[in-house]
Amino acid sequence: MRLLPLAPGGPRRGSPRHLPSCSPLLLLLPLLLGGCLGVSGAAAGSRRPNVVLLLTDDQDEVLGGMYVPSALCCPSRASILTGKYPHNHHVVNNTLEGNCSSKSWQKIQEPNTFPAILRSMCGYQTFFAGKYLNEYGAPDAGGLEHVPLGWSYWYALEKNSKYYNYTLSINGKARKHGENYSVDYLTDVLANVSLDFLDYKSNSEPFFMMISTPAPHSPWTAAPQYQKTFQNVFAPRNKNFNIHGTNKHWLIRQAKTPMTNSSIQFLDNAFRKRWQTLLSVDDLVEKLVKRLEFNGELNNTYIFYTSDNGYHTGQFSLPIDKRQLYEFDIKVPLLVRGPGIKPNQTSKMLVANIDLGPTILDIAGYSLNKTQMDGMSLLPILRGASNLTWRSDILVEYQGEGRNVTDPTCPSLSPGVSQCFPDCVCEDAYNNTYACVRTTTALWNLQYCEFDDQEVFVEVYNLTADPEQITNIAKSIDPEILGKMNYRLMMLQSCSGPTCRTPGVFDPGYRFDPRLMFNNHGSVRTRRFSKHPL
């Protein structure tokens, strides 16, 4: 493998398309060759399909899409790789203490990620380029010399997203990059090493590629040719933009409403720059698809496009960030194209990023029953299967960052606020710790959430009547439904593997035993959250 300089001249211009010329499926909404039998329906003797996973950083659900089990980079990326909910892979936030790329993660989880299985059990060539986990490369986590099991080719960014002045681990050896656009702009570097892989890989084995771009994560540094685009674009002014979060948990209630003009200008500018950075992702995707087509491999390659978590810009007067339980933070785009997928389809099945690993293993012919993954294979959905039995609910869980001490600059906002803007508008806190059940069926579209804070706060939303999640109906919803959702949350928070895929509250096969909800004092039982998951 070699790292080529960029070709002279800038790429063409157009609006963000994401999977150009791919006939994408848009979904609303992780060497023993005998271990993989080949994808169902593949012609006898044909090579197993290739898979490409394109992962952006902080791209919200404007495109529609799937759900993430945690609205933060490292826990969500860990869920993609392992096919597990955070309570099973134990990555709870972006810190080493939160198990992000820690020694424990490396020892326990990395050997069981779906790329490791693809390589060891299915004989796939595996290629990674871009952002891995936020603390990857930290000295206390083995530094850049650490190459996770399962990767044939490794081009990983040290720590968090950057566009210039960064260091890559090239198969365990550090390579520094500066600020010369023609050779250093990270999104383009990722495009070039990906094209190199396609040109120099072995043609005797199928391949899996994971390309993880910095865009549209801060610092939102667009390529020079795109820095003046979208000058008339502003953050969406939906019904929940710049309003007070009435009847929501204290972290939302503390936001200053209305926002200052400077805050609105800042978030509009951030929104615009995020779009600008995605134009280079658009270039990467187009180059990749054209090279696959030129090499005669496009028709035997599945391409997935998604993001690690969503993002908000002004909803409920929170300037910019993620980490919250609402749709704008937990819903991300998902587009897929590949063999057997009809173009221009949309599915409303409830899918989550824990399903990506099982799906890709299914494509490779490896049985989900041989893993400990919590997710389900999307392959039947992608192929348009009818009368498919599918889940009606998923789990969303997050453990807040910040330390359990009072910030001297914001004394009224203890405990442990973090990610604070001027005037103590804070995006996260030590006790911003919650778990939710997200339910969708033909008749119900609900979200039920519990907080591990002094209030033991509960939020419930009927998204059919209230898609912007403005009105918390926890105190007015039918108590029987509230009880069932509380019970289902407890079941999902303790689930593992197949038990995470059991029927939900509104499935015909669901059996509810209200006696399990009550302790000896007769009060509703709620599941508490562990502050020390390791």
XYZ file of C-alpha atoms in Angstrom, residues 125-470:
346
model
C -9.268 -8.537 3.053
C -10.123 -5.750 5.504
C -9.212 -2.092 5.047
C -9.720 0.788 7.490
C -9.078 4.478 6.860
C -9.997 7.476 9.024
C -11.335 8.100 12.514
C -11.573 4.936 14.611
C -12.383 5.745 18.265
C -11.833 9.132 19.940
C -9.011 7.972 22.216
C -7.271 5.793 19.646
C -3.515 6.435 19.752
C -3.474 7.641 23.366
C -0.232 6.586 25.129
C -2.206 4.832 27.881
C -4.025 2.812 25.220
C -0.981 1.478 23.384
C -0.288 4.498 21.199
C -0.331 4.461 17.411
C 1.542 1.156 17.374
C -1.677 -0.629 18.327
C -3.456 -2.110 15.304
C -6.737 -3.791 16.278
C -7.181 -7.452 15.386
C -8.890 -8.116 12.090
C -7.488 -5.379 9.867
C -5.284 -6.215 6.883
C -4.627 -2.538 6.093
C -4.804 0.168 8.751
C -4.802 3.969 8.184
C -6.191 5.313 11.462
C -6.396 8.883 12.707
C -4.886 9.681 16.073
C -7.771 10.642 18.387
C -10.577 12.955 17.211
C -11.568 14.454 13.874
C -9.215 16.903 12.162
C -8.703 18.072 8.605
C -5.079 19.288 8.795
C -2.113 18.875 11.186
C -2.892 15.342 12.271
C -1.095 12.006 12.623
C -2.079 8.703 11.058
C -1.148 5.210 12.147
C -0.085 3.480 8.934
C -0.192 -0.184 9.912
C 1.193 0.805 13.325
C 3.728 3.426 12.224
C 3.106 7.145 12.757
C 2.911 9.509 9.798
C 2.415 13.222 10.422
C 0.519 15.506 8.057
C 0.648 19.276 7.861
C -1.603 21.915 6.309
C -0.848 21.717 2.575
C -4.203 21.099 0.896
C -2.777 19.146 -2.028
C -1.286 16.423 0.176
C -2.790 16.807 3.672
C -6.545 17.457 3.551
C -7.763 14.389 5.421
C -10.970 13.626 3.498
C -9.013 13.624 0.229
C -6.183 11.585 1.760
C -8.759 8.964 2.762
C -10.093 8.957 -0.791
C -6.619 8.406 -2.228
C -5.591 5.558 0.070
C -8.964 3.907 -0.587
C -8.415 4.059 -4.342
C -4.892 2.694 -3.829
C -6.330 -0.256 -1.948
C -8.762 -1.023 -4.763
C -5.918 -0.951 -7.281
C -3.346 -2.989 -5.337
C -5.402 -5.465 -3.267
C -5.532 -9.168 -3.991
C -8.170 -10.196 -6.513
C -8.454 -13.685 -5.059
C -10.287 -12.662 -1.876
C -13.421 -10.577 -1.249
C -12.840 -7.308 0.588
C -14.367 -5.111 3.258
C -13.570 -1.390 3.431
C -14.477 0.991 6.250
C -13.834 4.634 5.400
C -14.492 6.988 8.312
C -14.342 10.653 7.361
C -13.862 13.635 9.695
C -16.745 15.506 8.046
C -18.971 17.093 9.147
C -17.396 17.148 12.651
C -15.839 20.328 14.021
C -13.604 22.226 13.301
C -15.611 22.191 10.018
C -12.651 23.031 7.786
C -13.862 22.812 4.196
C -11.587 22.279 1.206
C -10.522 25.641 -0.323
C -12.751 25.278 -3.380
C -15.852 24.815 -1.230
C -15.420 27.503 1.414
C -17.788 29.965 -0.254
C -20.611 27.549 -1.022
C -24.036 27.575 0.648
C -23.810 31.246 1.637
C -27.615 31.484 1.797
C -28.103 28.280 3.819
C -29.243 28.446 7.449
C -30.018 25.895 10.141
C -33.621 24.632 9.848
C -36.184 26.701 11.731
C -38.404 23.838 12.812
C -41.056 24.191 15.494
C -38.566 23.200 18.194
C -35.958 25.764 17.113
C -35.075 28.423 19.727
C -37.884 27.546 22.129
C -37.744 26.713 25.818
C -37.631 22.996 26.632
C -40.662 22.984 28.901
C -41.238 19.805 30.924
C -37.864 18.375 29.963
C -34.944 17.303 32.140
C -32.994 20.051 33.881
C -30.144 20.202 31.367
C -32.590 21.228 28.641
C -34.520 23.572 30.917
C -31.343 25.530 31.779
C -30.808 26.703 28.188
C -31.297 30.457 27.725
C -34.382 31.281 25.640
C -34.474 33.050 23.300
C -30.885 32.540 22.196
C -28.723 35.580 21.657
C -28.182 36.845 18.114
C -24.511 35.877 18.406
C -25.460 32.282 19.290
C -27.824 32.059 16.318
C -25.192 33.452 13.969
C -22.683 30.958 15.356
C -24.939 27.924 14.848
C -25.979 29.066 11.351
C -22.338 29.418 10.412
C -21.588 25.982 11.852
C -24.473 24.478 9.870
C -23.161 26.058 6.666
C -19.583 24.890 7.250
C -20.747 21.362 8.020
C -22.418 21.219 4.605
C -19.254 22.548 3.001
C -17.124 19.758 4.498
C -19.550 17.161 3.141
C -18.820 18.242 -0.418
C -15.422 16.559 -0.149
C -17.154 13.425 1.137
C -19.314 13.656 -1.957
C -16.131 13.674 -4.054
C -14.767 10.671 -2.162
C -17.924 8.647 -2.754
C -18.035 9.493 -6.454
C -14.375 8.518 -6.954
C -14.883 5.272 -5.057
C -17.971 4.262 -7.032
C -16.322 5.082 -10.365
C -13.220 3.061 -9.460
C -15.315 0.072 -8.410
C -17.181 0.327 -11.709
C -13.954 0.694 -13.723
C -12.502 -2.362 -11.974
C -15.629 -4.404 -12.733
C -16.490 -4.852 -9.047
C -19.423 -2.497 -8.492
C -22.115 -5.075 -9.245
C -20.695 -7.423 -6.603
C -20.239 -4.754 -3.912
C -22.600 -3.560 -1.193
C -22.097 0.088 -0.197
C -23.447 1.423 3.116
C -23.462 5.146 3.906
C -24.237 6.345 7.429
C -23.041 8.433 10.398
C -22.077 7.740 14.003
C -24.619 10.092 15.614
C -26.864 13.040 14.867
C -26.445 16.704 15.725
C -28.543 19.653 16.827
C -28.327 23.322 15.857
C -30.659 25.443 17.972
C -33.385 22.967 18.889
C -34.734 23.714 22.383
C -32.233 26.627 22.453
C -29.196 24.343 22.617
C -26.630 25.924 20.271
C -24.676 22.965 18.831
C -23.777 19.446 19.942
C -25.298 15.956 20.300
C -25.688 13.722 23.443
C -29.433 14.269 23.842
C -32.237 11.742 23.526
C -34.195 13.509 20.784
C -34.578 12.486 17.143
C -32.138 15.086 15.863
C -29.344 13.483 17.915
C -30.165 9.775 17.665
C -31.311 9.491 14.032
C -28.775 9.334 11.208
C -28.821 8.746 7.439
C -28.604 5.223 6.052
C -28.300 4.571 2.341
C -27.467 1.183 0.858
C -26.903 -0.166 -2.655
C -25.745 -3.572 -3.798
C -26.624 -6.915 -5.388
C -30.296 -7.779 -5.195
C -31.383 -4.324 -3.985
C -33.947 -2.603 -6.183
C -33.301 1.125 -6.740
C -35.240 3.967 -5.135
C -36.809 1.961 -2.315
C -37.628 3.250 1.136
C -38.213 1.051 4.177
C -39.791 2.178 7.432
C -38.529 -0.784 9.443
C -36.964 0.182 12.787
C -33.232 -0.340 12.326
C -30.215 0.640 14.412
C -26.478 0.754 13.864
C -26.065 -2.432 15.937
C -27.570 -4.096 12.836
C -24.685 -3.164 10.522
C -22.276 -5.821 11.818
C -24.825 -8.667 11.649
C -25.877 -7.519 8.171
C -22.336 -7.476 6.802
C -21.590 -10.878 8.350
C -24.811 -12.191 6.776
C -23.646 -10.874 3.401
C -20.398 -12.802 3.934
C -22.337 -15.951 4.832
C -21.466 -16.039 8.526
C -24.217 -16.997 10.970
C -25.308 -14.398 13.520
C -25.939 -17.285 15.933
C -22.171 -17.771 16.205
C -21.740 -14.267 17.628
C -22.836 -12.422 20.777
C -24.278 -9.506 18.801
C -27.479 -7.739 19.832
C -28.447 -6.538 16.354
C -30.309 -8.146 13.453
C -29.395 -8.642 9.809
C -30.979 -6.109 7.455
C -30.344 -8.283 4.422
C -33.955 -9.532 4.156
C -35.177 -5.912 4.299
C -32.657 -4.832 1.684
C -33.893 -7.575 -0.627
C -37.524 -6.636 -0.147
C -38.676 -9.673 1.843
C -42.411 -9.694 2.563
C -44.157 -10.883 5.742
C -40.941 -10.294 7.652
C -40.983 -10.563 11.445
C -39.123 -7.531 12.766
C -38.595 -5.657 16.007
C -40.876 -2.838 17.151
C -38.477 -1.185 19.613
C -34.819 -0.413 20.230
C -32.787 0.834 23.182
C -30.996 4.186 23.396
C -28.642 4.755 26.337
C -26.081 7.351 27.316
C -23.903 8.117 30.326
C -23.098 11.819 30.693
C -19.597 13.245 30.633
C -18.359 15.684 33.230
C -17.180 15.228 36.799
C -19.366 15.250 39.870
C -18.108 18.662 41.017
C -19.435 22.197 40.645
C -18.026 24.339 37.852
C -16.871 27.600 39.512
C -17.970 29.560 36.424
C -21.465 28.038 36.599
C -22.151 27.493 40.316
C -25.894 27.143 39.906
C -25.599 24.238 37.450
C -24.030 21.494 39.559
C -23.324 18.684 39.340
C -20.640 18.393 36.735
C -21.710 20.406 33.700
C -19.534 20.174 30.571
C -19.462 21.385 26.954
C -20.585 24.836 28.120
C -21.111 27.906 25.965
C -21.028 31.500 27.270
C -23.709 32.340 29.841
C -23.525 28.747 31.132
C -25.565 27.126 28.377
C -24.213 23.611 28.808
C -24.705 20.652 26.480
C -23.803 17.845 28.871
C -23.402 16.975 32.538
C -22.313 14.168 34.791
C -25.920 13.182 35.448
C -27.125 13.570 31.850
C -27.473 9.795 32.053
C -30.548 8.233 30.524
C -32.013 5.227 28.772
C -34.898 5.167 26.306
C -37.145 2.764 24.451
C -37.872 3.967 20.913
C -40.992 2.219 19.549
C -42.490 2.292 16.078
C -45.351 0.133 14.784
C -48.245 0.619 12.397
C -50.233 2.170 15.268
C -47.614 3.575 17.653
C -44.676 5.959 17.358
C -43.415 6.529 20.898
C -40.317 7.275 22.915
C -40.030 6.545 26.636
C -36.960 7.742 28.596
C -35.763 7.595 32.202
C -32.965 9.694 33.722
C -30.599 8.677 36.465
C -30.706 12.001 38.289
C -32.126 13.380 41.515
C -35.510 13.848 39.869
C -35.539 10.352 38.310
C -37.024 12.321 35.454
C -39.206 10.681 32.787
C -39.874 11.937 29.263
C -42.419 10.399 26.891
C -43.276 11.551 23.368
C -45.959 10.638 20.857
C -44.104 11.344 17.625
C -47.153 10.791 15.455
C -48.855 13.839 16.960
C -45.658 15.626 18.000
C -42.718 14.831 15.649
C -40.638 17.712 17.059
C -40.939 16.227 20.585
C -42.106 19.489 22.104
